[in-house]
Coordinates of C-alpha atoms in Angstrom, one line a residue:
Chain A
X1 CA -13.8 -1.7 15.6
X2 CA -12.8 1.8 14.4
X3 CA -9.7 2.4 12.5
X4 CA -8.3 5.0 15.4
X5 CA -9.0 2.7 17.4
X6 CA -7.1 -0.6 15.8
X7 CA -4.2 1.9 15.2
X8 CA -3.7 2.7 18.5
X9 CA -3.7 -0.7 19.9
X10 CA -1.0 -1.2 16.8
X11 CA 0.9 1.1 18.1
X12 CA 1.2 -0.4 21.6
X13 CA 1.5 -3.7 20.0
X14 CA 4.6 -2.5 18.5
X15 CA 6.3 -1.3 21.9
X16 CA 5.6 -5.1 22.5
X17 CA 2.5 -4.5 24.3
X18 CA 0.9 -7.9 24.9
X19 CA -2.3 -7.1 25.8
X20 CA -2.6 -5.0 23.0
X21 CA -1.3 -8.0 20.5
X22 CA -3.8 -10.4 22.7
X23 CA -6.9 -7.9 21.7
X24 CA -5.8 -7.7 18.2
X25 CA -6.4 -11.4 18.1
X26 CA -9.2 -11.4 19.8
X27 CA -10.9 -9.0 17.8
X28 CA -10.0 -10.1 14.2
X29 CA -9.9 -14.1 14.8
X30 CA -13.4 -14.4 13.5
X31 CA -13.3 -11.6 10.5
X32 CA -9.9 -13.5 8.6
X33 CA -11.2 -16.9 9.3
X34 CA -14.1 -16.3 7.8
X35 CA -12.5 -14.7 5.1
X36 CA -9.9 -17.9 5.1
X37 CA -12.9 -19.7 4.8
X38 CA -14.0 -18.9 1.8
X39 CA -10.5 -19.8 0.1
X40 CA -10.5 -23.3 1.8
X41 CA -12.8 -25.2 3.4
X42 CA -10.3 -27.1 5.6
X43 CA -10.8 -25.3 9.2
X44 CA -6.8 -26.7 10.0
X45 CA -5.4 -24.8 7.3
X46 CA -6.9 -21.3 8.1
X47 CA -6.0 -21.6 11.9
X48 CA -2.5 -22.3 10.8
X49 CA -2.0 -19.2 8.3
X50 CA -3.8 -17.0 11.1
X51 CA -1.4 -18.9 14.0
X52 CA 1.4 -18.0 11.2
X53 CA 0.4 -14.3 10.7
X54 CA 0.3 -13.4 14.8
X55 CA 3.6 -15.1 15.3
X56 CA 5.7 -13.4 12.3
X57 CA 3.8 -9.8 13.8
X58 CA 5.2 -10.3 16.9
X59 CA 8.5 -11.7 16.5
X60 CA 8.7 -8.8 13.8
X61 CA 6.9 -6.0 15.7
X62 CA 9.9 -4.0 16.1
X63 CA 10.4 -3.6 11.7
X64 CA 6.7 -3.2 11.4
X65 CA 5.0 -0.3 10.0
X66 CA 1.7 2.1 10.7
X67 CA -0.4 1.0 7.9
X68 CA -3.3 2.8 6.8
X69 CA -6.0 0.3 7.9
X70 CA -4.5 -2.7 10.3
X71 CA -7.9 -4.4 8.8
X72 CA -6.6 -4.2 5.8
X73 CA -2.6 -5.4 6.6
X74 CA -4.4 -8.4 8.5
X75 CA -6.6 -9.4 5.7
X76 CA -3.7 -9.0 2.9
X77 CA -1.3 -10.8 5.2
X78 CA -3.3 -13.6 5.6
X79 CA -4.6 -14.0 2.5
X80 CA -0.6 -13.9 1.3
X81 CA 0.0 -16.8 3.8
X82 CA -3.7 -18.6 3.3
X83 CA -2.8 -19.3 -0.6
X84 CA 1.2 -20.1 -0.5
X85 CA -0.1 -22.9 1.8
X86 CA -2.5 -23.8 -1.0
X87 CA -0.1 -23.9 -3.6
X88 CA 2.2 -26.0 -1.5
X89 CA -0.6 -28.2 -0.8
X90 CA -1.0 -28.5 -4.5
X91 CA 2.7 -28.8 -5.6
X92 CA 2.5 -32.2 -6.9
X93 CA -0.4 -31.8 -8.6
X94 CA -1.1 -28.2 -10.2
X95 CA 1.8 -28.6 -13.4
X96 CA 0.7 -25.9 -15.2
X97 CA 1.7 -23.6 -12.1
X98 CA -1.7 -21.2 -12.4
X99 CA -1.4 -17.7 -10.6
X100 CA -4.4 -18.3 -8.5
X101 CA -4.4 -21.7 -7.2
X102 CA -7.2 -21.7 -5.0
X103 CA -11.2 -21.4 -5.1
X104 CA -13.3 -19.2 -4.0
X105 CA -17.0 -19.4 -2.8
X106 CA -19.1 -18.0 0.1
X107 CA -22.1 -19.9 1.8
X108 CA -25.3 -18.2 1.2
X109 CA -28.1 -18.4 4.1
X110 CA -31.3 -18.4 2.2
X111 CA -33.1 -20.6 5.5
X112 CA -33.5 -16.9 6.8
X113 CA -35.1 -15.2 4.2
X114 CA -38.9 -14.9 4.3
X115 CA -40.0 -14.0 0.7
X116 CA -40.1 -16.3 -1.7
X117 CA -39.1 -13.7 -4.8
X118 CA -36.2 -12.8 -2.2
X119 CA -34.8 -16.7 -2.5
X120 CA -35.6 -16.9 -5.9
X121 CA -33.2 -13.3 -6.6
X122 CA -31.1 -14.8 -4.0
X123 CA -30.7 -18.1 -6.3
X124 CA -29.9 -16.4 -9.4
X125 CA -27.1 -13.8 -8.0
X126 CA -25.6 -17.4 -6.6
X127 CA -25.8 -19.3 -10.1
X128 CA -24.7 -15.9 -11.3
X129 CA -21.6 -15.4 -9.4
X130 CA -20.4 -19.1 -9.2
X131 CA -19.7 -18.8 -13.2
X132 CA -17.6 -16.3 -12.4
X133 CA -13.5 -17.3 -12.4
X134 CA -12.1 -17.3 -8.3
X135 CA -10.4 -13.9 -8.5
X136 CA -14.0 -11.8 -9.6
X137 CA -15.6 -14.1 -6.9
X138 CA -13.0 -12.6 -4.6
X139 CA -13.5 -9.1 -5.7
X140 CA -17.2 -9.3 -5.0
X141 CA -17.1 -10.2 -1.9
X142 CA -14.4 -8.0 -0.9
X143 CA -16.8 -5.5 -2.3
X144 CA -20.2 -6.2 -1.5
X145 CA -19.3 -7.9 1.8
X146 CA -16.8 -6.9 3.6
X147 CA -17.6 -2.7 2.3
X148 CA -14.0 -2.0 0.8
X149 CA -13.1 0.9 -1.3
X150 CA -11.3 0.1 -4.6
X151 CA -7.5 1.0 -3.1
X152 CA -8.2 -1.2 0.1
X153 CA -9.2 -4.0 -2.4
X154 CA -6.1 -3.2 -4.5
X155 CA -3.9 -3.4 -1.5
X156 CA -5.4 -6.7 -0.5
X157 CA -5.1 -8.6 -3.7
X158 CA -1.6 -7.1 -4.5
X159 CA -2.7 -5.5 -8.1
X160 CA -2.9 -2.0 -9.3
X161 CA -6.0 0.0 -8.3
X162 CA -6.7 0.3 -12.2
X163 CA -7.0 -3.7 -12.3
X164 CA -9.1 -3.6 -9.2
X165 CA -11.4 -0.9 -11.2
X166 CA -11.5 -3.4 -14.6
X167 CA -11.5 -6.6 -12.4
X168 CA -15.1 -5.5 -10.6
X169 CA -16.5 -4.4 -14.2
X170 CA -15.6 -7.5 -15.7
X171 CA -17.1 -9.2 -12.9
X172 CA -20.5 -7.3 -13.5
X173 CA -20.7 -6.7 -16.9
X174 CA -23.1 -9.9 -17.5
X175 CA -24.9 -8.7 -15.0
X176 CA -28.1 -6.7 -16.9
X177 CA -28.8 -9.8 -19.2
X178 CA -29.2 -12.1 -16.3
X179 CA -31.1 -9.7 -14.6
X180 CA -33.4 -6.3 -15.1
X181 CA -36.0 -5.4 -13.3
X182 CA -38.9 -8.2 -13.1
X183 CA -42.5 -6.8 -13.2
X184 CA -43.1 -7.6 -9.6
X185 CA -40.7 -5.3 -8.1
X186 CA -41.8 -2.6 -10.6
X187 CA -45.1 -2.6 -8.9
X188 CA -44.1 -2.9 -5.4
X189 CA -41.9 0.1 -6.0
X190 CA -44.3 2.5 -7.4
X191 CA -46.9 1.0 -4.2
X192 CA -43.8 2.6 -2.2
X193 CA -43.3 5.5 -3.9
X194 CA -47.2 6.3 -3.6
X195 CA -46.9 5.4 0.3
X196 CA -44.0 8.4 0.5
Chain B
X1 CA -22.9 14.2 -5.6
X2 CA -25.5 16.0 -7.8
X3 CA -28.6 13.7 -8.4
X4 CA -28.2 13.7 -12.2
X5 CA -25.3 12.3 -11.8
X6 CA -27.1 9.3 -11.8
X7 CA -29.6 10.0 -14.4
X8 CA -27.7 7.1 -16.8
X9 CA -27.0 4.8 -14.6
X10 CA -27.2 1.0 -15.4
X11 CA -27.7 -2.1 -13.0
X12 CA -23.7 -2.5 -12.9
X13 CA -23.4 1.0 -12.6
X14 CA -24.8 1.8 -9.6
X15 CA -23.1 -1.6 -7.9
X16 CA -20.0 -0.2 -9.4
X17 CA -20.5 3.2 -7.7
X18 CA -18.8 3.7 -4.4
X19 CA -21.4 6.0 -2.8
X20 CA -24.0 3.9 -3.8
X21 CA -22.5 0.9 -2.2
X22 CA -21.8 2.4 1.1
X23 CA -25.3 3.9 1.1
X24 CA -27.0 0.2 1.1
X25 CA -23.9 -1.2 3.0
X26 CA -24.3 1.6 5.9
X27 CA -27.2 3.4 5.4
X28 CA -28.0 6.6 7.1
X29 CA -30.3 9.9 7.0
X30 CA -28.4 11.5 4.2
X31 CA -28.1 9.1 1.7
X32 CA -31.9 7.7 2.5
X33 CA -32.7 10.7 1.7
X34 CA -30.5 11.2 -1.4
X35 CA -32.3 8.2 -3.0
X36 CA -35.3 8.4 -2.3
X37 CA -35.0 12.2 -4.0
X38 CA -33.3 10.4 -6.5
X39 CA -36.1 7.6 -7.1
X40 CA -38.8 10.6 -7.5
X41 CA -37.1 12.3 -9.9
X42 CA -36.7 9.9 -11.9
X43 CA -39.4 7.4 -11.5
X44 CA -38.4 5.2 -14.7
X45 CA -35.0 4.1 -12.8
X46 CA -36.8 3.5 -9.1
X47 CA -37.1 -0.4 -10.5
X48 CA -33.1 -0.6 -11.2
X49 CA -31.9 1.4 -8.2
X50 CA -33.9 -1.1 -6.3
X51 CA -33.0 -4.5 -8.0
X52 CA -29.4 -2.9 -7.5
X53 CA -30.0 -2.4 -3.4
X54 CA -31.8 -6.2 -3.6
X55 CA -28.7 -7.6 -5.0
X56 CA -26.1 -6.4 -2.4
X57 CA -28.1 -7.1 0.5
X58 CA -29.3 -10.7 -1.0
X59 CA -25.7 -11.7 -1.4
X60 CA -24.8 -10.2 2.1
X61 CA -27.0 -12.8 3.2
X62 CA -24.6 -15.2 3.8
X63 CA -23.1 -17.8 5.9
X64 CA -20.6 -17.0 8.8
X65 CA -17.7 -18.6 9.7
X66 CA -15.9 -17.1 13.0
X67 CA -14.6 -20.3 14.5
X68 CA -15.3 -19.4 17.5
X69 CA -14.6 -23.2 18.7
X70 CA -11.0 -22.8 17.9
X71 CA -10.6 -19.4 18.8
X72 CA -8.7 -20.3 22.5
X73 CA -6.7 -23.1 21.1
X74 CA -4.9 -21.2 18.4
X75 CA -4.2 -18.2 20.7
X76 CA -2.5 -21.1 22.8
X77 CA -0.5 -22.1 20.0
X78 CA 0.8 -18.7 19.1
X79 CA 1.6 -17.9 22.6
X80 CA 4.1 -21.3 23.0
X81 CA 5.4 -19.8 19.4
X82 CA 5.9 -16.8 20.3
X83 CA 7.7 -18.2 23.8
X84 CA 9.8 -20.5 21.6
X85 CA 11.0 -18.1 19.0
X86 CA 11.9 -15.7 22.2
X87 CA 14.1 -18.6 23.7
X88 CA 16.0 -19.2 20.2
X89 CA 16.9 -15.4 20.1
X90 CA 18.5 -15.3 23.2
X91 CA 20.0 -17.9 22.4
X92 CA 21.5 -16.6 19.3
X93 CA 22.8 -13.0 20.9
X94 CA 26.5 -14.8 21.8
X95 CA 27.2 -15.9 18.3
X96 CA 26.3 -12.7 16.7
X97 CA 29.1 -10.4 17.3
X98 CA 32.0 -13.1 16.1
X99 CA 30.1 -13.3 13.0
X100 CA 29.5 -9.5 12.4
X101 CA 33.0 -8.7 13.5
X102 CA 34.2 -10.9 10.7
X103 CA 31.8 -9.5 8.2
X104 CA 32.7 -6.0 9.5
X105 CA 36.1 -6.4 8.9
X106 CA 34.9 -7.7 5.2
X107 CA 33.0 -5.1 4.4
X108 CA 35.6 -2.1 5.7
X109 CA 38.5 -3.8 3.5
X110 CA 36.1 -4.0 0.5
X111 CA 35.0 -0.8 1.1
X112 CA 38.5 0.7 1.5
X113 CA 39.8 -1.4 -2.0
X114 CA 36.7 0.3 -3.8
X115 CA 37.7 3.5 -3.2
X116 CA 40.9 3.1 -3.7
X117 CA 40.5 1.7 -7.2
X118 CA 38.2 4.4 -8.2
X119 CA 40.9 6.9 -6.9
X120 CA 43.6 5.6 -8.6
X121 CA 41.7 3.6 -12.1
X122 CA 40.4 6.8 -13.5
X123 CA 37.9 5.5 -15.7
X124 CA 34.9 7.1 -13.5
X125 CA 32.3 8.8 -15.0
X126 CA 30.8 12.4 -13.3
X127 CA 28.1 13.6 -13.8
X128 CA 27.4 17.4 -12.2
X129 CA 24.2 19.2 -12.5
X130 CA 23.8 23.0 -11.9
X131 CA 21.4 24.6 -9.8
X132 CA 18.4 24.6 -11.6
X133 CA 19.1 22.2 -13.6
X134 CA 18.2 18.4 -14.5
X135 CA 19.7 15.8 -16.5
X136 CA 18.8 12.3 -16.9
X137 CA 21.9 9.9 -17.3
X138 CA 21.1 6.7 -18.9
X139 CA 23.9 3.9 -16.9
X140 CA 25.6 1.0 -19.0
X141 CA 22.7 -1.5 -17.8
X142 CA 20.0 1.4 -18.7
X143 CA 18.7 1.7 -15.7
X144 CA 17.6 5.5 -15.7
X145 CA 18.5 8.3 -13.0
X146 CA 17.1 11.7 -13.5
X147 CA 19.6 14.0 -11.3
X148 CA 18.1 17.4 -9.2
X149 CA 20.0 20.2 -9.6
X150 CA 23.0 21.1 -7.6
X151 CA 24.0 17.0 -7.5
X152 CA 26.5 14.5 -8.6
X153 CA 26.7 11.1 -9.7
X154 CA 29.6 9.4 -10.4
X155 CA 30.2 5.1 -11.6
X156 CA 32.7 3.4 -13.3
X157 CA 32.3 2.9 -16.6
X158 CA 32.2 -0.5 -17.4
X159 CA 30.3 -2.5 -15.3
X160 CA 31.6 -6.3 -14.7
X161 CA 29.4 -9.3 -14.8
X162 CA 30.9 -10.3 -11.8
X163 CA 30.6 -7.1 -9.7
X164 CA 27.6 -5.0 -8.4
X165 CA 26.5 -2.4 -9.9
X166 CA 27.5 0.9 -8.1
X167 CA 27.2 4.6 -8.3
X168 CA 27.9 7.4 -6.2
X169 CA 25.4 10.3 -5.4
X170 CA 26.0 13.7 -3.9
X171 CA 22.7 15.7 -3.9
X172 CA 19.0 14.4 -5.0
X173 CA 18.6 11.8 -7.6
X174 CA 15.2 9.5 -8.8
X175 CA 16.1 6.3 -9.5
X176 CA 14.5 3.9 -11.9
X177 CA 17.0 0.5 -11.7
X178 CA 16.7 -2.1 -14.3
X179 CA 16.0 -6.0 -12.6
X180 CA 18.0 -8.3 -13.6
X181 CA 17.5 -11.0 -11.4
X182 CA 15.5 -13.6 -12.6
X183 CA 15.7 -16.2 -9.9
X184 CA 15.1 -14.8 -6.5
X185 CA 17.3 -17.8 -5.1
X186 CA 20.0 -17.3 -6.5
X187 CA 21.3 -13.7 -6.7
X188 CA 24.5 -13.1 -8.8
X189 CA 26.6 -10.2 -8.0
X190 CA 25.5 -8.0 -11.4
X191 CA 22.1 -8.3 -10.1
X192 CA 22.6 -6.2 -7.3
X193 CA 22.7 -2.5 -7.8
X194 CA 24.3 -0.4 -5.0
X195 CA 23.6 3.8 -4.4
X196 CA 26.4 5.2 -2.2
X197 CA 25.6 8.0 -0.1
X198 CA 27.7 10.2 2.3
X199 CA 26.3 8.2 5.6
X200 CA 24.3 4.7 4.4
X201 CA 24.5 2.6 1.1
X202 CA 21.5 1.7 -0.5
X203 CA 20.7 -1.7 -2.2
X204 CA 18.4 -2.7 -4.8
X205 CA 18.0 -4.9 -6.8
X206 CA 15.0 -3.5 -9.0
X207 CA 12.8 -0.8 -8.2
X208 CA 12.1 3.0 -8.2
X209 CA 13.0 5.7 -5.5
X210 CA 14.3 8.7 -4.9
X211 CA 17.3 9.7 -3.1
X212 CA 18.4 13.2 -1.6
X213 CA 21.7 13.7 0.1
X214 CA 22.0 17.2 1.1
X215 CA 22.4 19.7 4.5
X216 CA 23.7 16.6 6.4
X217 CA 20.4 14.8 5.8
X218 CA 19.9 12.0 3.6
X219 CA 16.5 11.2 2.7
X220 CA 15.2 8.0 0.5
X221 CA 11.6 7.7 -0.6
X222 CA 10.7 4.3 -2.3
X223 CA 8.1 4.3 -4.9
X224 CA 8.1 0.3 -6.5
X225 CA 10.1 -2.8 -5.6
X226 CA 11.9 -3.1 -2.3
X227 CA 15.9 -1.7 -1.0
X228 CA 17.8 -2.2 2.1
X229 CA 19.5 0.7 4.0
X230 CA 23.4 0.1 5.8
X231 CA 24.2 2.3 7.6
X232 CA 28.0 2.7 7.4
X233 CA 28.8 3.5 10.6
X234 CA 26.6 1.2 12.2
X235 CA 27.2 -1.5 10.5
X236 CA 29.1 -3.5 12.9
X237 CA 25.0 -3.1 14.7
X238 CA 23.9 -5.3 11.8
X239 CA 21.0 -2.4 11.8
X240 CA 19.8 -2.2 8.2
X241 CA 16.5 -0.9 7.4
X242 CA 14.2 -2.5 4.6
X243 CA 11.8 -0.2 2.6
X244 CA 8.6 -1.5 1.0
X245 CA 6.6 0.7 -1.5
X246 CA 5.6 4.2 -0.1
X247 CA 8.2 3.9 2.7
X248 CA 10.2 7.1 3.5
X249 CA 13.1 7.1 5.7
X250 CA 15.5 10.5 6.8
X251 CA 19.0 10.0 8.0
X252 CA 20.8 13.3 9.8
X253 CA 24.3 12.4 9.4
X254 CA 24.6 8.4 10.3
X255 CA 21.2 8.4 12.7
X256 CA 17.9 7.3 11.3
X257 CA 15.8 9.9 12.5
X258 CA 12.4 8.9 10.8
X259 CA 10.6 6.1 8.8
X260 CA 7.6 6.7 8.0
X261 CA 4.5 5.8 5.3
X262 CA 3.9 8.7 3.0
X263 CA 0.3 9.1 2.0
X264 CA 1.5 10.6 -1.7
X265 CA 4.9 8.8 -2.3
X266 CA 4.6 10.3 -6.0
X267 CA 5.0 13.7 -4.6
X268 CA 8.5 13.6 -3.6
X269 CA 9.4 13.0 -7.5
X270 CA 7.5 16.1 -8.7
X271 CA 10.3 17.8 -9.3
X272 CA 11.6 15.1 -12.2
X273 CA 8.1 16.3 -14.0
X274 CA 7.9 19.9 -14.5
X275 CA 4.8 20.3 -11.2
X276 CA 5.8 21.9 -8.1
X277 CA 3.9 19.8 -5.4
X278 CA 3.6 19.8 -1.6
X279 CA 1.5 18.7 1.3
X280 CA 1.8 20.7 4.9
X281 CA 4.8 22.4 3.7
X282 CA 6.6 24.5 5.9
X283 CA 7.9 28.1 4.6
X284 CA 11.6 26.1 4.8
X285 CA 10.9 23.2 2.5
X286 CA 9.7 25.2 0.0
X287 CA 12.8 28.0 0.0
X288 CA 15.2 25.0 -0.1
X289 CA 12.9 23.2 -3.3
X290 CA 13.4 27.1 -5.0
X291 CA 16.9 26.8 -4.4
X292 CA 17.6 23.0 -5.1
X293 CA 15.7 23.2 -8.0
X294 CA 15.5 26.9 -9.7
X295 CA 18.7 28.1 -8.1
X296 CA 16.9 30.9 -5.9
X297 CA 18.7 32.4 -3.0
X298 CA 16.0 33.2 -0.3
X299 CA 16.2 35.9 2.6
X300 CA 14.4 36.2 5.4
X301 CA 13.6 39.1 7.9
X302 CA 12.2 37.1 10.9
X303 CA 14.1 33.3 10.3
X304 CA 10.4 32.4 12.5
X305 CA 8.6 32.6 9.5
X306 CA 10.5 29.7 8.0
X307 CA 8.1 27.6 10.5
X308 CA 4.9 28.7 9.1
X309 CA 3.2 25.9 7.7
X310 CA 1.0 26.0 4.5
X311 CA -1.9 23.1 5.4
X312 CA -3.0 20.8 2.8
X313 CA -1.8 20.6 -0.4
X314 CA -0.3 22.5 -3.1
X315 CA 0.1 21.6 -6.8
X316 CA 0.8 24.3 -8.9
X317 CA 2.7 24.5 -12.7
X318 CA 5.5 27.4 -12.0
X319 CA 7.7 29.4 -9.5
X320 CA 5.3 32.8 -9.4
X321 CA 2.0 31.0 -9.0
X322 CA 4.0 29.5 -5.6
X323 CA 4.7 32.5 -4.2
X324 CA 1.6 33.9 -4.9
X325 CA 0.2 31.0 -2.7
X326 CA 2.7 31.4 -0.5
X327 CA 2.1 35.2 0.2
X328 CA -1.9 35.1 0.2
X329 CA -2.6 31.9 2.7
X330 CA 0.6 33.2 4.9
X331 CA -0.4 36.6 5.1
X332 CA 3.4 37.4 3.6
X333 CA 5.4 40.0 1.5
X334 CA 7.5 38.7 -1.4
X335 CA 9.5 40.7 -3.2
X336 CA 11.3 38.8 -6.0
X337 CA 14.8 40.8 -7.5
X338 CA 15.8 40.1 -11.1
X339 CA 19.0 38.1 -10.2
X340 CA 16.9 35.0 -8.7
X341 CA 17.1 36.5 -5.0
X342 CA 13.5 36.3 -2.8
X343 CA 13.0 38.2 0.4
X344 CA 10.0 37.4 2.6
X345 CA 8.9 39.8 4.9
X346 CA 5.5 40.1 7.4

């Protein structure tokens, strides 16, 4: 999926192409649900915020602008929907009325990794990141993930790209005390370097 | 991206870095070979660079969730949506006009009361800048509008609780309007803050943007908040437009003739800070910004050379170091007289 690419089909979209709209669907349906996912793990909820973001496009096609990145408008659109259904969800319980109602987590697959000091790292970046409050868990992911520059980020969670800038440090700033180099990989590195 | 760069990098540092992160994320020849340079050169932070690589690709080891299952029965369910909502607007056409009419005719006798009062009350303030010059006029609910040269604004001078706030611009104006509407539910009249333009009204209620109402073109840039565009004369169409941040829209006369996102929204408010700024300008726009804003008067040999277009942008702190630009990338001849007059030649 490149970016020319998604525009152009946007562009047809707009002129109330429906083939165009029907391959938009088809090739971001897996992408924001899994993204969804990771807000909620109740599979009802994200098909209705993604069944609620294709309708409003196209009953609103015609108002629509070009955005820079139509990955980036989907993923912000839906993750607008995604959480005021939380919150509604949550309306008789949440009294202190918290900005950021919902979780966040992602699943990690250690099953496929073969070295043991690989699922060991693995299981300290997890106990290290689920400390973390929702939002940097967000940020991460968005990050480290999905591959998005700072403004994209910015433009997805709706803050400045200054807080998007302070919001990843904080996220990371524990980071060197729970890890540094361990001995191990100092000496498998230096076998590397020797191999170059 | 110089090697040493990196010479003090930390673990967070190097996650934080977005060259680094692409380079694990999508690696390729270059920035293989950028590390691995980097790694020899300075052994001691090899181990950090590659905990740092470890980390992103560990946590990118993840679970998926596409949904695949699903993936046909939601696509039904937003195509009998879709179908449904379609129906309704039909549906809806025959009642519009009655309802429009009504609210045309509203509108129209507001509109013609308003300007009738401010005719005949007399307590409007006007506000007239020269060419060249710029004012900033503080408004009774100090919302802030720093005025171009060559413009107008005019309001009446005490604004009621119970009425909108309005203003009236002729010219270019950047608007910083003061919200006061605390509950987005319910909307009194004082919250709602009206521009008046020759062809459209613009309405706020808080935001930032900047306005420019000259030539027969009215042009509105937003840079915060949100405003809707009437067009008077086509209002009876119900067509307004709504602007979201970075949105720029250009009337000729009463005709929308383009909306469009602008990559530096900032730019079109250079002129309230003392930088002259532009991005593919043509020769045109920048002889009308000399005359809008420094009172120039600008001549032309060949009127085809006010189509040459300067690629890319230009920032630059005064009026000499743009023509200097100006002359060198165009390949033109700028003679500048001592009573503010500029010809341009080949």
């Amino acid at each position: 999926m490149t970016n020319a690419g998604d525009l152009l089909l946007w562009g047809s979209f707009k002129k109330g192409d429906w083939e165009a709209y029907s391959r938009l669907y088809d090739s971001y349906f897996g992408v924001l649900n899994n993204y969804g996912y990771k807000f909620t793990r109740e599979k009802k909820l994200i098909e209705d915020a993604v069944h609620d973001l294709f309708v409003r496009l196209w009953t609103t096609r015609e108002r629509l602008s070009n955005p820079a990145s139509v990955r980036n408008y989907l993923f912000k659109s839906l993750r607008h929907i995604l959480i005021r259904k939380l919150k509604n969800e949550e309306k008789f319980t949440d009294i202190d009325g918290q900005e950021y109602p919902h979780s966040f987590s992602v699943n990690y697959a250690s099953e496929t990794l073969k070295r043991i000091e690989d699922r060991e790292l693995q299981a300290r970046i997890k106990s290290y990141i689920e400390t973390l409050p929702p939002r940097q868990q967000e940020i991460i992911y968005l990050r480290f993930y999905e591959g998005l520059s700072y403004e994209e980020i910015a433009d997805i969670m709706s803050i400045h790209v200054n807080s998007a800038y302070k919001l990843l440090y904080k996220a990371l700033d524990n980071l060197q005390n729970t890890f540094g180099p361990s001995p191990s990989l100092c000496i498998l590195l230096s076998l590397k370097l020797f191999l170059h | 991206m110089n090697i040493s760069d990196y010479a003090q990098f930390r673990l967070q540092d190097f996650l934080e870095d977005d060259f680094f992160v692409q380079s694990v994320i999508n690696p390729d020849e270059n920035n293989r070979s950028f590390w691995q340079s980097f790694a020899s050169t300075y052994p001691e932070k090899a181990p950090t660079v590659e905990e740092a690589v470890q980390i992103i690709k560990l946590y990118r080891t993840q679970e998926n969730f596409e949904n695949e299952e699903s993936k046909k029965m939601v696509w039904q369910r937003i195509t009998d949506s879709v179908k449904q909502s379609e129906a309704v607007k039909k549906k809806r056409v025959f009642r519009i006009p009655v309802f429009l009419r009504v609210a045309a005719a509203i509108v129209i006798i507001a509109g013609a009361a308003t300007w009738i009062y401010s005719l005949y009350s007399g307590n409007t303030t006007t506000i007239c800048t020269k060419a060249g010059e710029i004012k900033t006029v503080m408004l009774p609910d100090h919302s802030k509008v720093i005025l171009n040269g060559n413009s107008t604004l005019s309001y009446h001078r005490g604004w009621e609780a119970d009425q909108p706030r309005e203003v009236w611009i002729k010219g270019e104006g950047y608007f910083s309007v003061q919200h006061l509407n605390k509950d987005s539910l319910n909307i009194r009249p004082s919250d709602r803050f009206i521009v008046h333009c020759s062809e459209v009204n613009i309405e706020v209620l808080g935001t930032t943007f900047n306005v420019k109402d000259r030539d027969g073109k009215i042009n509105v840039a937003l840079l915060t908040g949100k405003i809707r565009i009437d067009n008077l004369d086509k209002i009876t169409a119900g067509k307004a437009l709504i602007m979201a941040p970075g949105d720029y829209a250009e009337y000729a006369g009463k005709n929308l003739l383009t909306s469009k996102k602008l990559v530096k929204p900032a730019q079109i408010v250079s002129w309230a800070s003392d930088e002259l700024s532009f991005t593919d300008a043509t020769v045109k726009e920048i002889t009308e910004t000399l005359r809008d804003r420094y009172g120039y008067t600008v001549t032309t040999g060949d009127t085809t050379l006010l189509n040459l277009k300067i690629e890319g942008d230009i920032t630059v702190s005064n009026v000499a170091d743009l023509l200097d630009v100006v002359a060198t990338t165009l390949d033109l001849k700028i003679e500048q007289s001592a009573n503010k007059h500029i010809t341009i030649s080949k």
